[in-house]
CSV table of C-alpha atoms in Angstrom, one decimal:
chain,number,residue,atom,x,y,z
A,544,MET,CA,48.0,-48.8,25.9
A,545,GLU,CA,49.1,-51.5,23.5
A,546,PRO,CA,51.7,-50.7,20.8
A,547,GLY,CA,50.0,-49.5,17.6
A,548,GLU,CA,46.7,-48.7,19.4
A,549,PRO,CA,45.4,-45.3,18.3
A,550,ARG,CA,45.5,-42.6,20.9
A,551,GLU,CA,42.2,-41.2,22.4
A,552,PRO,CA,41.8,-37.5,21.5
A,553,ARG,CA,42.4,-35.2,24.4
A,554,GLU,CA,40.4,-32.1,25.1
A,555,PRO,CA,42.6,-29.0,24.8
A,556,GLY,CA,43.4,-27.5,28.2
A,557,PRO,CA,42.8,-23.9,29.2
A,558,GLY,CA,44.6,-21.5,27.0
A,559,ALA,CA,45.4,-24.1,24.4
A,560,GLU,CA,44.9,-23.1,20.8
A,561,THR,CA,42.5,-25.1,18.6
A,562,ALA,CA,43.5,-26.2,15.2
A,563,ALA,CA,42.6,-23.8,12.4
A,564,ALA,CA,39.8,-24.8,10.1
A,565,PRO,CA,40.9,-26.1,6.7
A,566,PRO,CA,41.1,-23.3,4.1
A,567,TRP,CA,38.3,-24.8,2.0
A,568,GLU,CA,36.0,-24.6,5.1
A,569,GLU,CA,36.8,-20.9,5.5
A,570,ALA,CA,36.1,-20.3,1.8
A,571,LYS,CA,32.8,-22.1,2.0
A,572,THR,CA,31.7,-20.0,5.0
A,573,PHE,CA,32.8,-16.8,3.3
A,574,TYR,CA,30.8,-17.6,0.1
A,575,ASP,CA,27.8,-18.7,2.1
A,576,ASN,CA,27.7,-15.3,3.8
A,577,LEU,CA,27.8,-13.6,0.4
A,578,ALA,CA,25.0,-15.7,-1.0
A,579,PRO,CA,21.6,-13.8,-1.0
A,580,GLN,CA,19.0,-15.0,1.5
A,581,LYS,CA,16.3,-17.1,0.0
A,582,LYS,CA,13.1,-15.2,-0.5
A,583,PRO,CA,9.6,-16.6,-1.0
A,584,LYS,CA,8.3,-16.9,-4.5
A,585,SER,CA,5.9,-14.2,-5.8
A,586,PRO,CA,2.3,-15.4,-6.1
A,587,LYS,CA,0.7,-15.6,-9.5
A,588,PRO,CA,-1.0,-12.3,-10.3
A,589,GLN,CA,-4.4,-13.9,-10.7
A,590,ASN,CA,-4.2,-15.4,-7.2
A,591,ALA,CA,-2.9,-12.4,-5.4
A,592,VAL,CA,-4.2,-9.0,-4.1
A,593,THR,CA,-2.1,-6.8,-6.3
A,594,ILE,CA,-1.1,-3.3,-5.1
A,595,ALA,CA,0.5,-1.2,-7.7
A,596,VAL,CA,2.6,1.7,-6.2
A,597,SER,CA,4.3,4.5,-8.1
A,598,SER,CA,8.0,5.3,-7.3
A,599,ARG,CA,7.1,8.7,-5.9
A,600,ALA,CA,4.5,7.2,-3.6
A,601,LEU,CA,6.9,4.6,-2.3
A,602,PHE,CA,9.9,6.9,-2.0
A,603,ARG,CA,10.6,10.7,-1.5
A,604,MET,CA,11.9,12.1,-4.7
A,605,ASP,CA,11.5,15.9,-4.1
A,606,GLU,CA,15.0,16.8,-5.2
A,607,GLU,CA,14.7,14.7,-8.4
A,608,GLN,CA,11.4,16.4,-9.1
A,609,ARG,CA,12.9,19.8,-8.7
A,610,ILE,CA,15.8,18.9,-11.1
A,611,TYR,CA,13.4,17.7,-13.7
A,612,THR,CA,11.2,20.8,-13.5
A,613,GLU,CA,14.0,23.3,-13.5
A,614,GLN,CA,16.7,21.6,-15.7
A,615,GLY,CA,14.9,19.1,-17.9
A,616,VAL,CA,14.9,15.3,-18.4
A,617,GLU,CA,18.5,14.9,-19.5
A,618,GLU,CA,19.9,16.4,-16.3
A,619,TYR,CA,17.3,14.5,-14.3
A,620,VAL,CA,18.6,11.2,-15.8
A,621,ARG,CA,22.2,12.2,-15.3
A,622,TYR,CA,21.5,13.0,-11.6
A,623,GLN,CA,19.8,9.7,-11.0
A,624,LEU,CA,22.6,7.7,-12.6
A,625,GLU,CA,25.2,9.6,-10.5
A,626,HIS,CA,23.3,8.9,-7.3
A,627,GLU,CA,22.1,5.3,-8.1
A,628,ASN,CA,23.9,3.8,-5.1
A,629,GLU,CA,22.2,6.3,-2.7
A,630,PRO,CA,18.8,4.9,-1.5
A,631,PHE,CA,15.8,7.1,-1.6
A,632,SER,CA,14.1,8.1,1.7
A,633,PRO,CA,10.8,6.4,2.5
A,634,GLY,CA,7.7,8.0,0.9
A,635,PRO,CA,4.1,8.1,2.1
A,636,ALA,CA,3.2,4.6,0.9
A,637,PHE,CA,6.3,3.0,2.5
A,638,PRO,CA,4.6,2.2,5.9
A,639,PHE,CA,1.6,0.7,4.1
A,640,VAL,CA,3.8,-1.5,2.0
A,641,LYS,CA,5.7,-2.7,5.0
A,642,ALA,CA,2.4,-3.5,6.7
A,643,LEU,CA,1.3,-5.5,3.6
A,644,GLU,CA,4.6,-7.5,3.9
A,645,ALA,CA,3.9,-8.2,7.6
A,646,VAL,CA,0.5,-9.7,6.7
A,647,ASN,CA,2.2,-11.8,4.1
A,648,ARG,CA,4.6,-13.3,6.6
A,649,ARG,CA,1.7,-14.3,8.8
A,650,LEU,CA,-0.2,-15.8,5.9
A,651,ARG,CA,2.8,-17.8,4.8
A,652,GLU,CA,3.2,-19.2,8.3
A,653,LEU,CA,-0.4,-20.4,8.4
A,654,TYR,CA,-0.7,-21.4,4.7
A,655,PRO,CA,2.7,-22.2,3.3
A,656,GLU,CA,1.4,-23.3,-0.1
A,657,SER,CA,-1.2,-20.6,-0.6
A,658,GLU,CA,-0.8,-17.8,-3.1
A,659,ASP,CA,-3.6,-15.8,-1.6
A,660,LEU,CA,-1.2,-12.9,-0.6
A,661,PHE,CA,-0.5,-9.3,-1.3
A,662,ASP,CA,1.7,-8.7,-4.3
A,663,ILE,CA,3.3,-5.3,-4.7
A,664,VAL,CA,4.2,-4.0,-8.1
A,665,LEU,CA,6.4,-0.9,-8.6
A,666,VAL,CA,4.9,1.2,-11.4
A,667,THR,CA,6.9,4.1,-12.8
A,668,ASN,CA,7.4,5.9,-16.1
A,669,ASN,CA,11.1,6.2,-15.4
A,670,HIS,CA,13.6,4.9,-17.9
A,671,ALA,CA,14.9,1.4,-17.2
A,672,GLN,CA,18.4,2.8,-16.5
A,673,VAL,CA,17.0,5.1,-13.8
A,674,GLY,CA,15.3,2.0,-12.4
A,675,VAL,CA,18.7,0.7,-11.0
A,676,ARG,CA,18.4,3.3,-8.2
A,677,LEU,CA,14.9,2.1,-7.4
A,678,ILE,CA,16.1,-1.5,-7.3
A,679,ASN,CA,19.0,-0.5,-5.0
A,680,SER,CA,16.6,1.3,-2.7
A,681,ILE,CA,14.2,-1.6,-2.5
A,682,ASN,CA,17.1,-4.0,-1.7
A,683,HIS,CA,18.4,-1.5,0.9
A,684,TYR,CA,15.1,-1.6,2.8
A,685,ASP,CA,14.7,-5.3,2.3
A,686,LEU,CA,11.4,-4.9,0.6
A,687,PHE,CA,9.9,-7.9,-1.3
A,688,ILE,CA,9.0,-6.2,-4.6
A,689,GLU,CA,9.7,-8.5,-7.5
A,690,ARG,CA,7.4,-7.0,-10.2
A,691,PHE,CA,8.4,-3.8,-11.9
A,692,CYS,CA,6.8,-1.7,-14.6
A,693,MET,CA,9.1,1.0,-16.0
A,694,THR,CA,7.6,2.6,-19.1
A,695,GLY,CA,10.3,5.1,-20.2
A,696,GLY,CA,8.2,8.3,-20.2
A,697,ASN,CA,4.9,6.7,-21.3
A,698,SER,CA,1.9,6.4,-19.0
A,699,PRO,CA,1.8,3.0,-17.2
A,700,ILE,CA,-2.0,3.0,-16.7
A,701,CYS,CA,-2.6,0.7,-19.8
A,702,TYR,CA,-0.6,-2.0,-18.0
A,703,LEU,CA,-2.5,-2.0,-14.7
A,704,LYS,CA,-5.2,-4.5,-15.8
A,705,ALA,CA,-2.5,-6.8,-17.2
A,706,TYR,CA,-1.0,-6.9,-13.7
A,707,HIS,CA,-4.4,-7.7,-12.2
A,708,THR,CA,-4.2,-4.6,-10.1
A,709,ASN,CA,-6.6,-4.4,-7.1
A,710,LEU,CA,-5.3,-0.9,-6.0
A,711,TYR,CA,-3.1,1.7,-7.6
A,712,LEU,CA,-1.4,4.4,-5.5
A,713,SER,CA,0.4,7.3,-7.0
A,714,ALA,CA,1.6,10.9,-6.3
A,715,ASP,CA,0.3,11.9,-9.8
A,716,ALA,CA,-3.3,13.0,-9.7
A,717,GLU,CA,-3.7,12.8,-13.5
A,718,LYS,CA,-2.5,9.2,-13.6
A,719,VAL,CA,-4.9,8.3,-10.8
A,720,GLN,CA,-7.8,9.9,-12.6
A,721,GLU,CA,-6.8,7.9,-15.7
A,722,ALA,CA,-7.0,4.7,-13.6
A,723,ILE,CA,-10.3,5.6,-12.1
A,724,ASP,CA,-11.7,6.3,-15.6
A,725,GLU,CA,-10.5,2.8,-16.6
A,726,GLY,CA,-12.5,1.2,-13.7
A,727,ILE,CA,-9.4,0.6,-11.5
A,728,ALA,CA,-9.4,1.3,-7.8
A,729,ALA,CA,-6.9,4.2,-7.4
A,730,ALA,CA,-6.0,7.1,-5.2
A,731,THR,CA,-3.5,10.0,-5.0
A,732,ILE,CA,-1.5,9.5,-1.9
A,733,PHE,CA,-0.2,12.5,0.3
A,734,SER,CA,2.5,12.7,3.0
A,735,PRO,CA,1.3,13.7,6.4
A,736,SER,CA,2.4,17.0,7.9
A,737,ARG,CA,4.1,15.2,10.7
A,738,ASP,CA,5.3,11.7,11.4
A,739,VAL,CA,3.1,9.5,13.6
A,740,ALA,CA,4.1,5.9,14.6
A,741,VAL,CA,1.9,3.2,13.1
A,742,SER,CA,1.5,-0.5,13.9
A,743,GLN,CA,4.3,-2.8,12.8
A,744,SER,CA,2.2,-5.9,13.1
A,745,GLN,CA,-1.3,-5.0,12.0
A,746,LEU,CA,-2.4,-3.4,8.7
A,747,ARG,CA,-5.0,-0.7,9.3
A,748,VAL,CA,-7.0,0.7,6.4
A,749,ALA,CA,-9.7,3.4,6.9
A,750,PHE,CA,-12.3,4.2,4.2
A,751,ASP,CA,-14.8,7.0,3.7
A,752,GLY,CA,-18.2,5.6,2.6
A,753,ASP,CA,-19.9,7.7,-0.1
A,754,ALA,CA,-18.0,7.9,-3.4
A,755,VAL,CA,-15.3,5.6,-2.0
A,756,LEU,CA,-16.9,2.3,-0.9
A,757,PHE,CA,-20.3,3.3,-2.2
A,758,SER,CA,-21.4,5.3,-5.2
A,759,ASP,CA,-21.9,9.0,-5.1
A,760,GLU,CA,-25.8,8.7,-5.2
A,761,SER,CA,-26.3,10.2,-1.8
A,762,GLU,CA,-23.8,13.0,-2.3
A,763,ARG,CA,-25.6,14.0,-5.4
A,764,ILE,CA,-28.8,14.4,-3.5
A,765,VAL,CA,-27.0,16.5,-0.8
A,766,LYS,CA,-25.5,18.7,-3.4
A,767,ALA,CA,-28.7,19.2,-5.4
A,768,HIS,CA,-31.3,19.3,-2.6
A,769,GLY,CA,-29.6,19.8,0.8
A,770,LEU,CA,-29.3,17.7,3.9
A,771,ASP,CA,-33.0,17.5,4.9
A,772,ARG,CA,-33.9,15.9,1.5
A,773,PHE,CA,-30.9,13.6,1.9
A,774,PHE,CA,-32.1,12.3,5.3
A,775,GLU,CA,-35.6,11.7,3.8
A,776,HIS,CA,-34.1,9.8,0.9
A,777,GLU,CA,-31.9,7.6,3.0
A,778,LYS,CA,-34.8,6.7,5.3
A,779,ALA,CA,-37.0,5.8,2.4
A,780,HIS,CA,-34.3,3.7,0.8
A,781,GLU,CA,-32.8,2.2,3.9
A,782,ASN,CA,-33.3,-1.3,2.6
A,783,LYS,CA,-32.1,-0.6,-0.9
A,784,PRO,CA,-28.3,-1.2,-1.2
A,785,LEU,CA,-26.2,1.6,-2.6
A,786,ALA,CA,-24.3,0.9,-5.8
A,787,GLN,CA,-20.7,0.1,-5.4
A,788,GLY,CA,-17.9,2.7,-5.4
A,789,PRO,CA,-14.4,2.5,-6.7
A,790,LEU,CA,-12.8,0.9,-3.7
A,791,LYS,CA,-15.5,-1.7,-2.9
A,792,GLY,CA,-13.4,-4.4,-4.6
A,793,PHE,CA,-10.3,-3.5,-2.4
A,794,LEU,CA,-12.3,-3.9,0.8
A,795,GLU,CA,-13.6,-7.2,-0.6
A,796,ALA,CA,-10.0,-8.4,-1.2
A,797,LEU,CA,-9.0,-7.4,2.4
A,798,GLY,CA,-12.1,-9.2,3.7
A,799,ARG,CA,-11.1,-12.4,1.8
A,800,LEU,CA,-7.6,-12.4,3.5
A,801,GLN,CA,-9.1,-11.6,6.9
A,802,LYS,CA,-11.3,-14.7,6.6
A,803,LYS,CA,-8.2,-16.8,6.3
A,804,PHE,CA,-7.2,-15.7,9.8
A,805,TYR,CA,-10.7,-16.1,11.1
A,806,SER,CA,-10.8,-19.8,9.9
A,807,LYS,CA,-7.8,-20.4,12.1
A,808,GLY,CA,-9.5,-18.9,15.2
A,809,LEU,CA,-7.6,-15.7,14.9
A,810,ARG,CA,-10.3,-13.1,14.5
A,811,LEU,CA,-9.2,-11.1,17.6
A,812,GLU,CA,-5.5,-11.4,16.6
A,813,CYS,CA,-6.1,-10.7,12.9
A,814,PRO,CA,-3.3,-8.6,11.4
A,815,ILE,CA,-5.7,-6.7,9.1
A,816,ARG,CA,-8.2,-4.2,10.6
A,817,THR,CA,-10.6,-2.1,8.6
A,818,TYR,CA,-12.5,1.1,9.4
A,819,LEU,CA,-15.5,2.9,8.0
A,820,VAL,CA,-15.0,6.6,8.8
A,821,THR,CA,-17.9,8.6,7.4
A,822,ALA,CA,-19.5,12.0,7.8
A,823,ARG,CA,-22.9,10.3,7.8
A,824,SER,CA,-25.1,10.4,11.0
A,825,ALA,CA,-25.7,7.0,12.5
A,826,ALA,CA,-29.4,7.7,13.4
A,827,SER,CA,-30.5,9.3,10.2
A,828,SER,CA,-28.4,7.6,7.4
A,829,GLY,CA,-26.1,5.1,9.0
A,830,ALA,CA,-28.3,2.0,8.7
A,831,ARG,CA,-28.3,2.1,4.9
A,832,ALA,CA,-24.5,2.1,4.8
A,833,LEU,CA,-24.2,-0.9,7.1
A,834,LYS,CA,-27.0,-2.8,5.3
A,835,THR,CA,-25.3,-2.1,2.0
A,836,LEU,CA,-22.1,-3.7,3.3
A,837,ARG,CA,-24.1,-6.6,4.7
A,838,SER,CA,-25.8,-7.1,1.3
A,839,TRP,CA,-22.4,-7.4,-0.3
A,840,GLY,CA,-21.2,-10.0,2.3
A,841,LEU,CA,-18.7,-7.4,3.6
A,842,GLU,CA,-18.0,-5.7,6.9
A,843,THR,CA,-15.6,-3.4,8.5
A,844,ASP,CA,-14.1,-4.0,11.9
A,845,GLU,CA,-15.2,-0.6,13.1
A,846,ALA,CA,-17.8,1.8,11.8
A,847,LEU,CA,-17.5,5.5,12.9
A,848,PHE,CA,-20.3,7.9,12.1
A,849,LEU,CA,-19.2,11.5,12.7
A,850,ALA,CA,-22.4,13.4,11.7
A,851,GLY,CA,-20.3,16.0,9.9
A,852,ALA,CA,-17.6,16.4,12.6
A,853,PRO,CA,-13.9,16.5,11.4
A,854,LYS,CA,-12.3,13.2,10.7
A,855,GLY,CA,-8.7,14.1,11.6
A,856,PRO,CA,-8.9,13.8,15.4
A,857,LEU,CA,-10.5,10.3,15.2
A,858,LEU,CA,-7.9,9.2,12.6
A,859,GLU,CA,-5.2,10.3,14.9
A,860,LYS,CA,-6.4,7.8,17.4
A,861,ILE,CA,-6.8,5.0,14.8
A,862,ARG,CA,-3.4,5.6,13.2
A,863,PRO,CA,-4.2,3.8,9.9
A,864,HIS,CA,-1.5,3.1,7.4
A,865,ILE,CA,-3.8,4.8,4.8
A,866,PHE,CA,-7.1,6.6,4.8
A,867,PHE,CA,-9.2,7.0,1.6
A,868,ASP,CA,-11.6,9.9,1.0
A,869,ASP,CA,-13.1,11.5,-2.0
A,870,GLN,CA,-13.1,15.1,-0.6
A,871,MET,CA,-9.8,17.0,-0.3
A,872,PHE,CA,-10.8,18.9,2.8
A,873,HIS,CA,-11.1,15.6,4.7
A,874,VAL,CA,-7.7,14.5,3.2
A,875,ALA,CA,-6.1,17.8,4.3
A,876,GLY,CA,-7.6,17.4,7.8
A,877,ALA,CA,-6.2,13.9,8.1
A,878,GLN,CA,-2.8,15.1,6.9
A,879,GLU,CA,-2.7,17.8,9.6
A,880,MET,CA,-3.2,15.1,12.3
A,881,GLY,CA,-0.3,12.9,10.9
A,882,THR,CA,-2.3,10.4,8.8
A,883,VAL,CA,-1.3,9.2,5.4
A,884,ALA,CA,-4.3,10.1,3.4
A,885,ALA,CA,-5.3,9.3,-0.2
A,886,HIS,CA,-7.7,11.1,-2.4
A,887,VAL,CA,-10.1,9.1,-4.6
A,888,PRO,CA,-11.1,11.3,-7.5
A,889,TYR,CA,-14.6,9.9,-8.0
A,890,GLY,CA,-18.1,11.3,-8.0
A,891,VAL,CA,-19.9,14.6,-7.9
A,892,ALA,CA,-17.4,16.2,-5.5
A,893,GLN,CA,-14.8,16.2,-8.3
A,894,THR,CA,-16.7,18.2,-10.9
A,895,SER,CA,-15.2,21.5,-9.7
A,896,ARG,CA,-11.7,20.1,-9.2
A,897,ARG,CA,-10.8,19.2,-12.8
A,898,THR,CA,-8.0,21.5,-13.7
A,899,SER,CA,-5.6,22.0,-16.6
A,900,PRO,CA,-2.6,19.6,-16.7
A,901,THR,CA,0.6,20.7,-15.1
A,902,LYS,CA,4.1,19.5,-15.9
A,903,GLN,CA,5.1,16.4,-13.9
A,904,ALA,CA,8.4,14.7,-13.6
A,905,PRO,CA,8.8,11.0,-14.7
A,906,PRO,CA,8.9,9.8,-11.1
A,907,ALA,CA,5.6,11.4,-10.3
A,908,GLN,CA,3.9,8.3,-11.8
């Protein structure tokens, strides 16, 4: 080596210590780890399929409800503030919301620039200060919920249309009825009696037919004239589409997103699957239901006609993230078999169910 020639760097031998990184590099790594991970942007409400979920549907708030009922609103607020760093446990809508986010991830992979996605809005009549615990809980579970509506004790129903809501889920039956009366697809969600594992990669949604996807026209005939007259009526009107029910628009929105996967050749691997689960008989009244869907340009992946048999055992096999029905005994039967069921308060079956209001806690919205 000539004098003044730079030495070639040598590899450190076994057991040799490497030079420590400069302090500014260590600081950069430290702050990079602290920085929040970049999340995708929320879609514009007019482009998205918007699901509005109440706080008590998304999380379990039984203890908070008890405190409100027994000790009043001031103690309730104090309790929430004292526990705001403790995340709530997942509620009945939690698996459904996680499945929506799984679909969104697939859509973003296929259509990076598209805003045709699910958008979840948390809707609650909690005070904004109480909302800190909700925000902490959402961050704890790494949920992507950017839009909040916290109304400080007032009903949030008047805001649902401004949020372009396609579906509203709540634990408060009165609020759900308000939404239905305003022409918004809505349902009261119930926890199952036992936990059942559901798919982590495919959103599964099951619908009753009459008074859910369809109007209550046929149920009115059954109630007034009996099953024989109903079968005659359905046969005579087989080619006349039923009027739409409150959740027809939500099925339509699901179908729109499904077609985005179909256009990529992914029909069999589509992460959204829909089911019609109806008490109708296939031979005597099933054709009208299927022809109605066809006339709307809609379909369900599976159509299950039970001819009056219980729905719970079949739902146990499907394992949907949510099942919609207008009759509480079907909802209860689904719950018993471990299905998250949601009651749609629409149609003639509800006339005997209207009861006087009961006191509800702020999170029940």
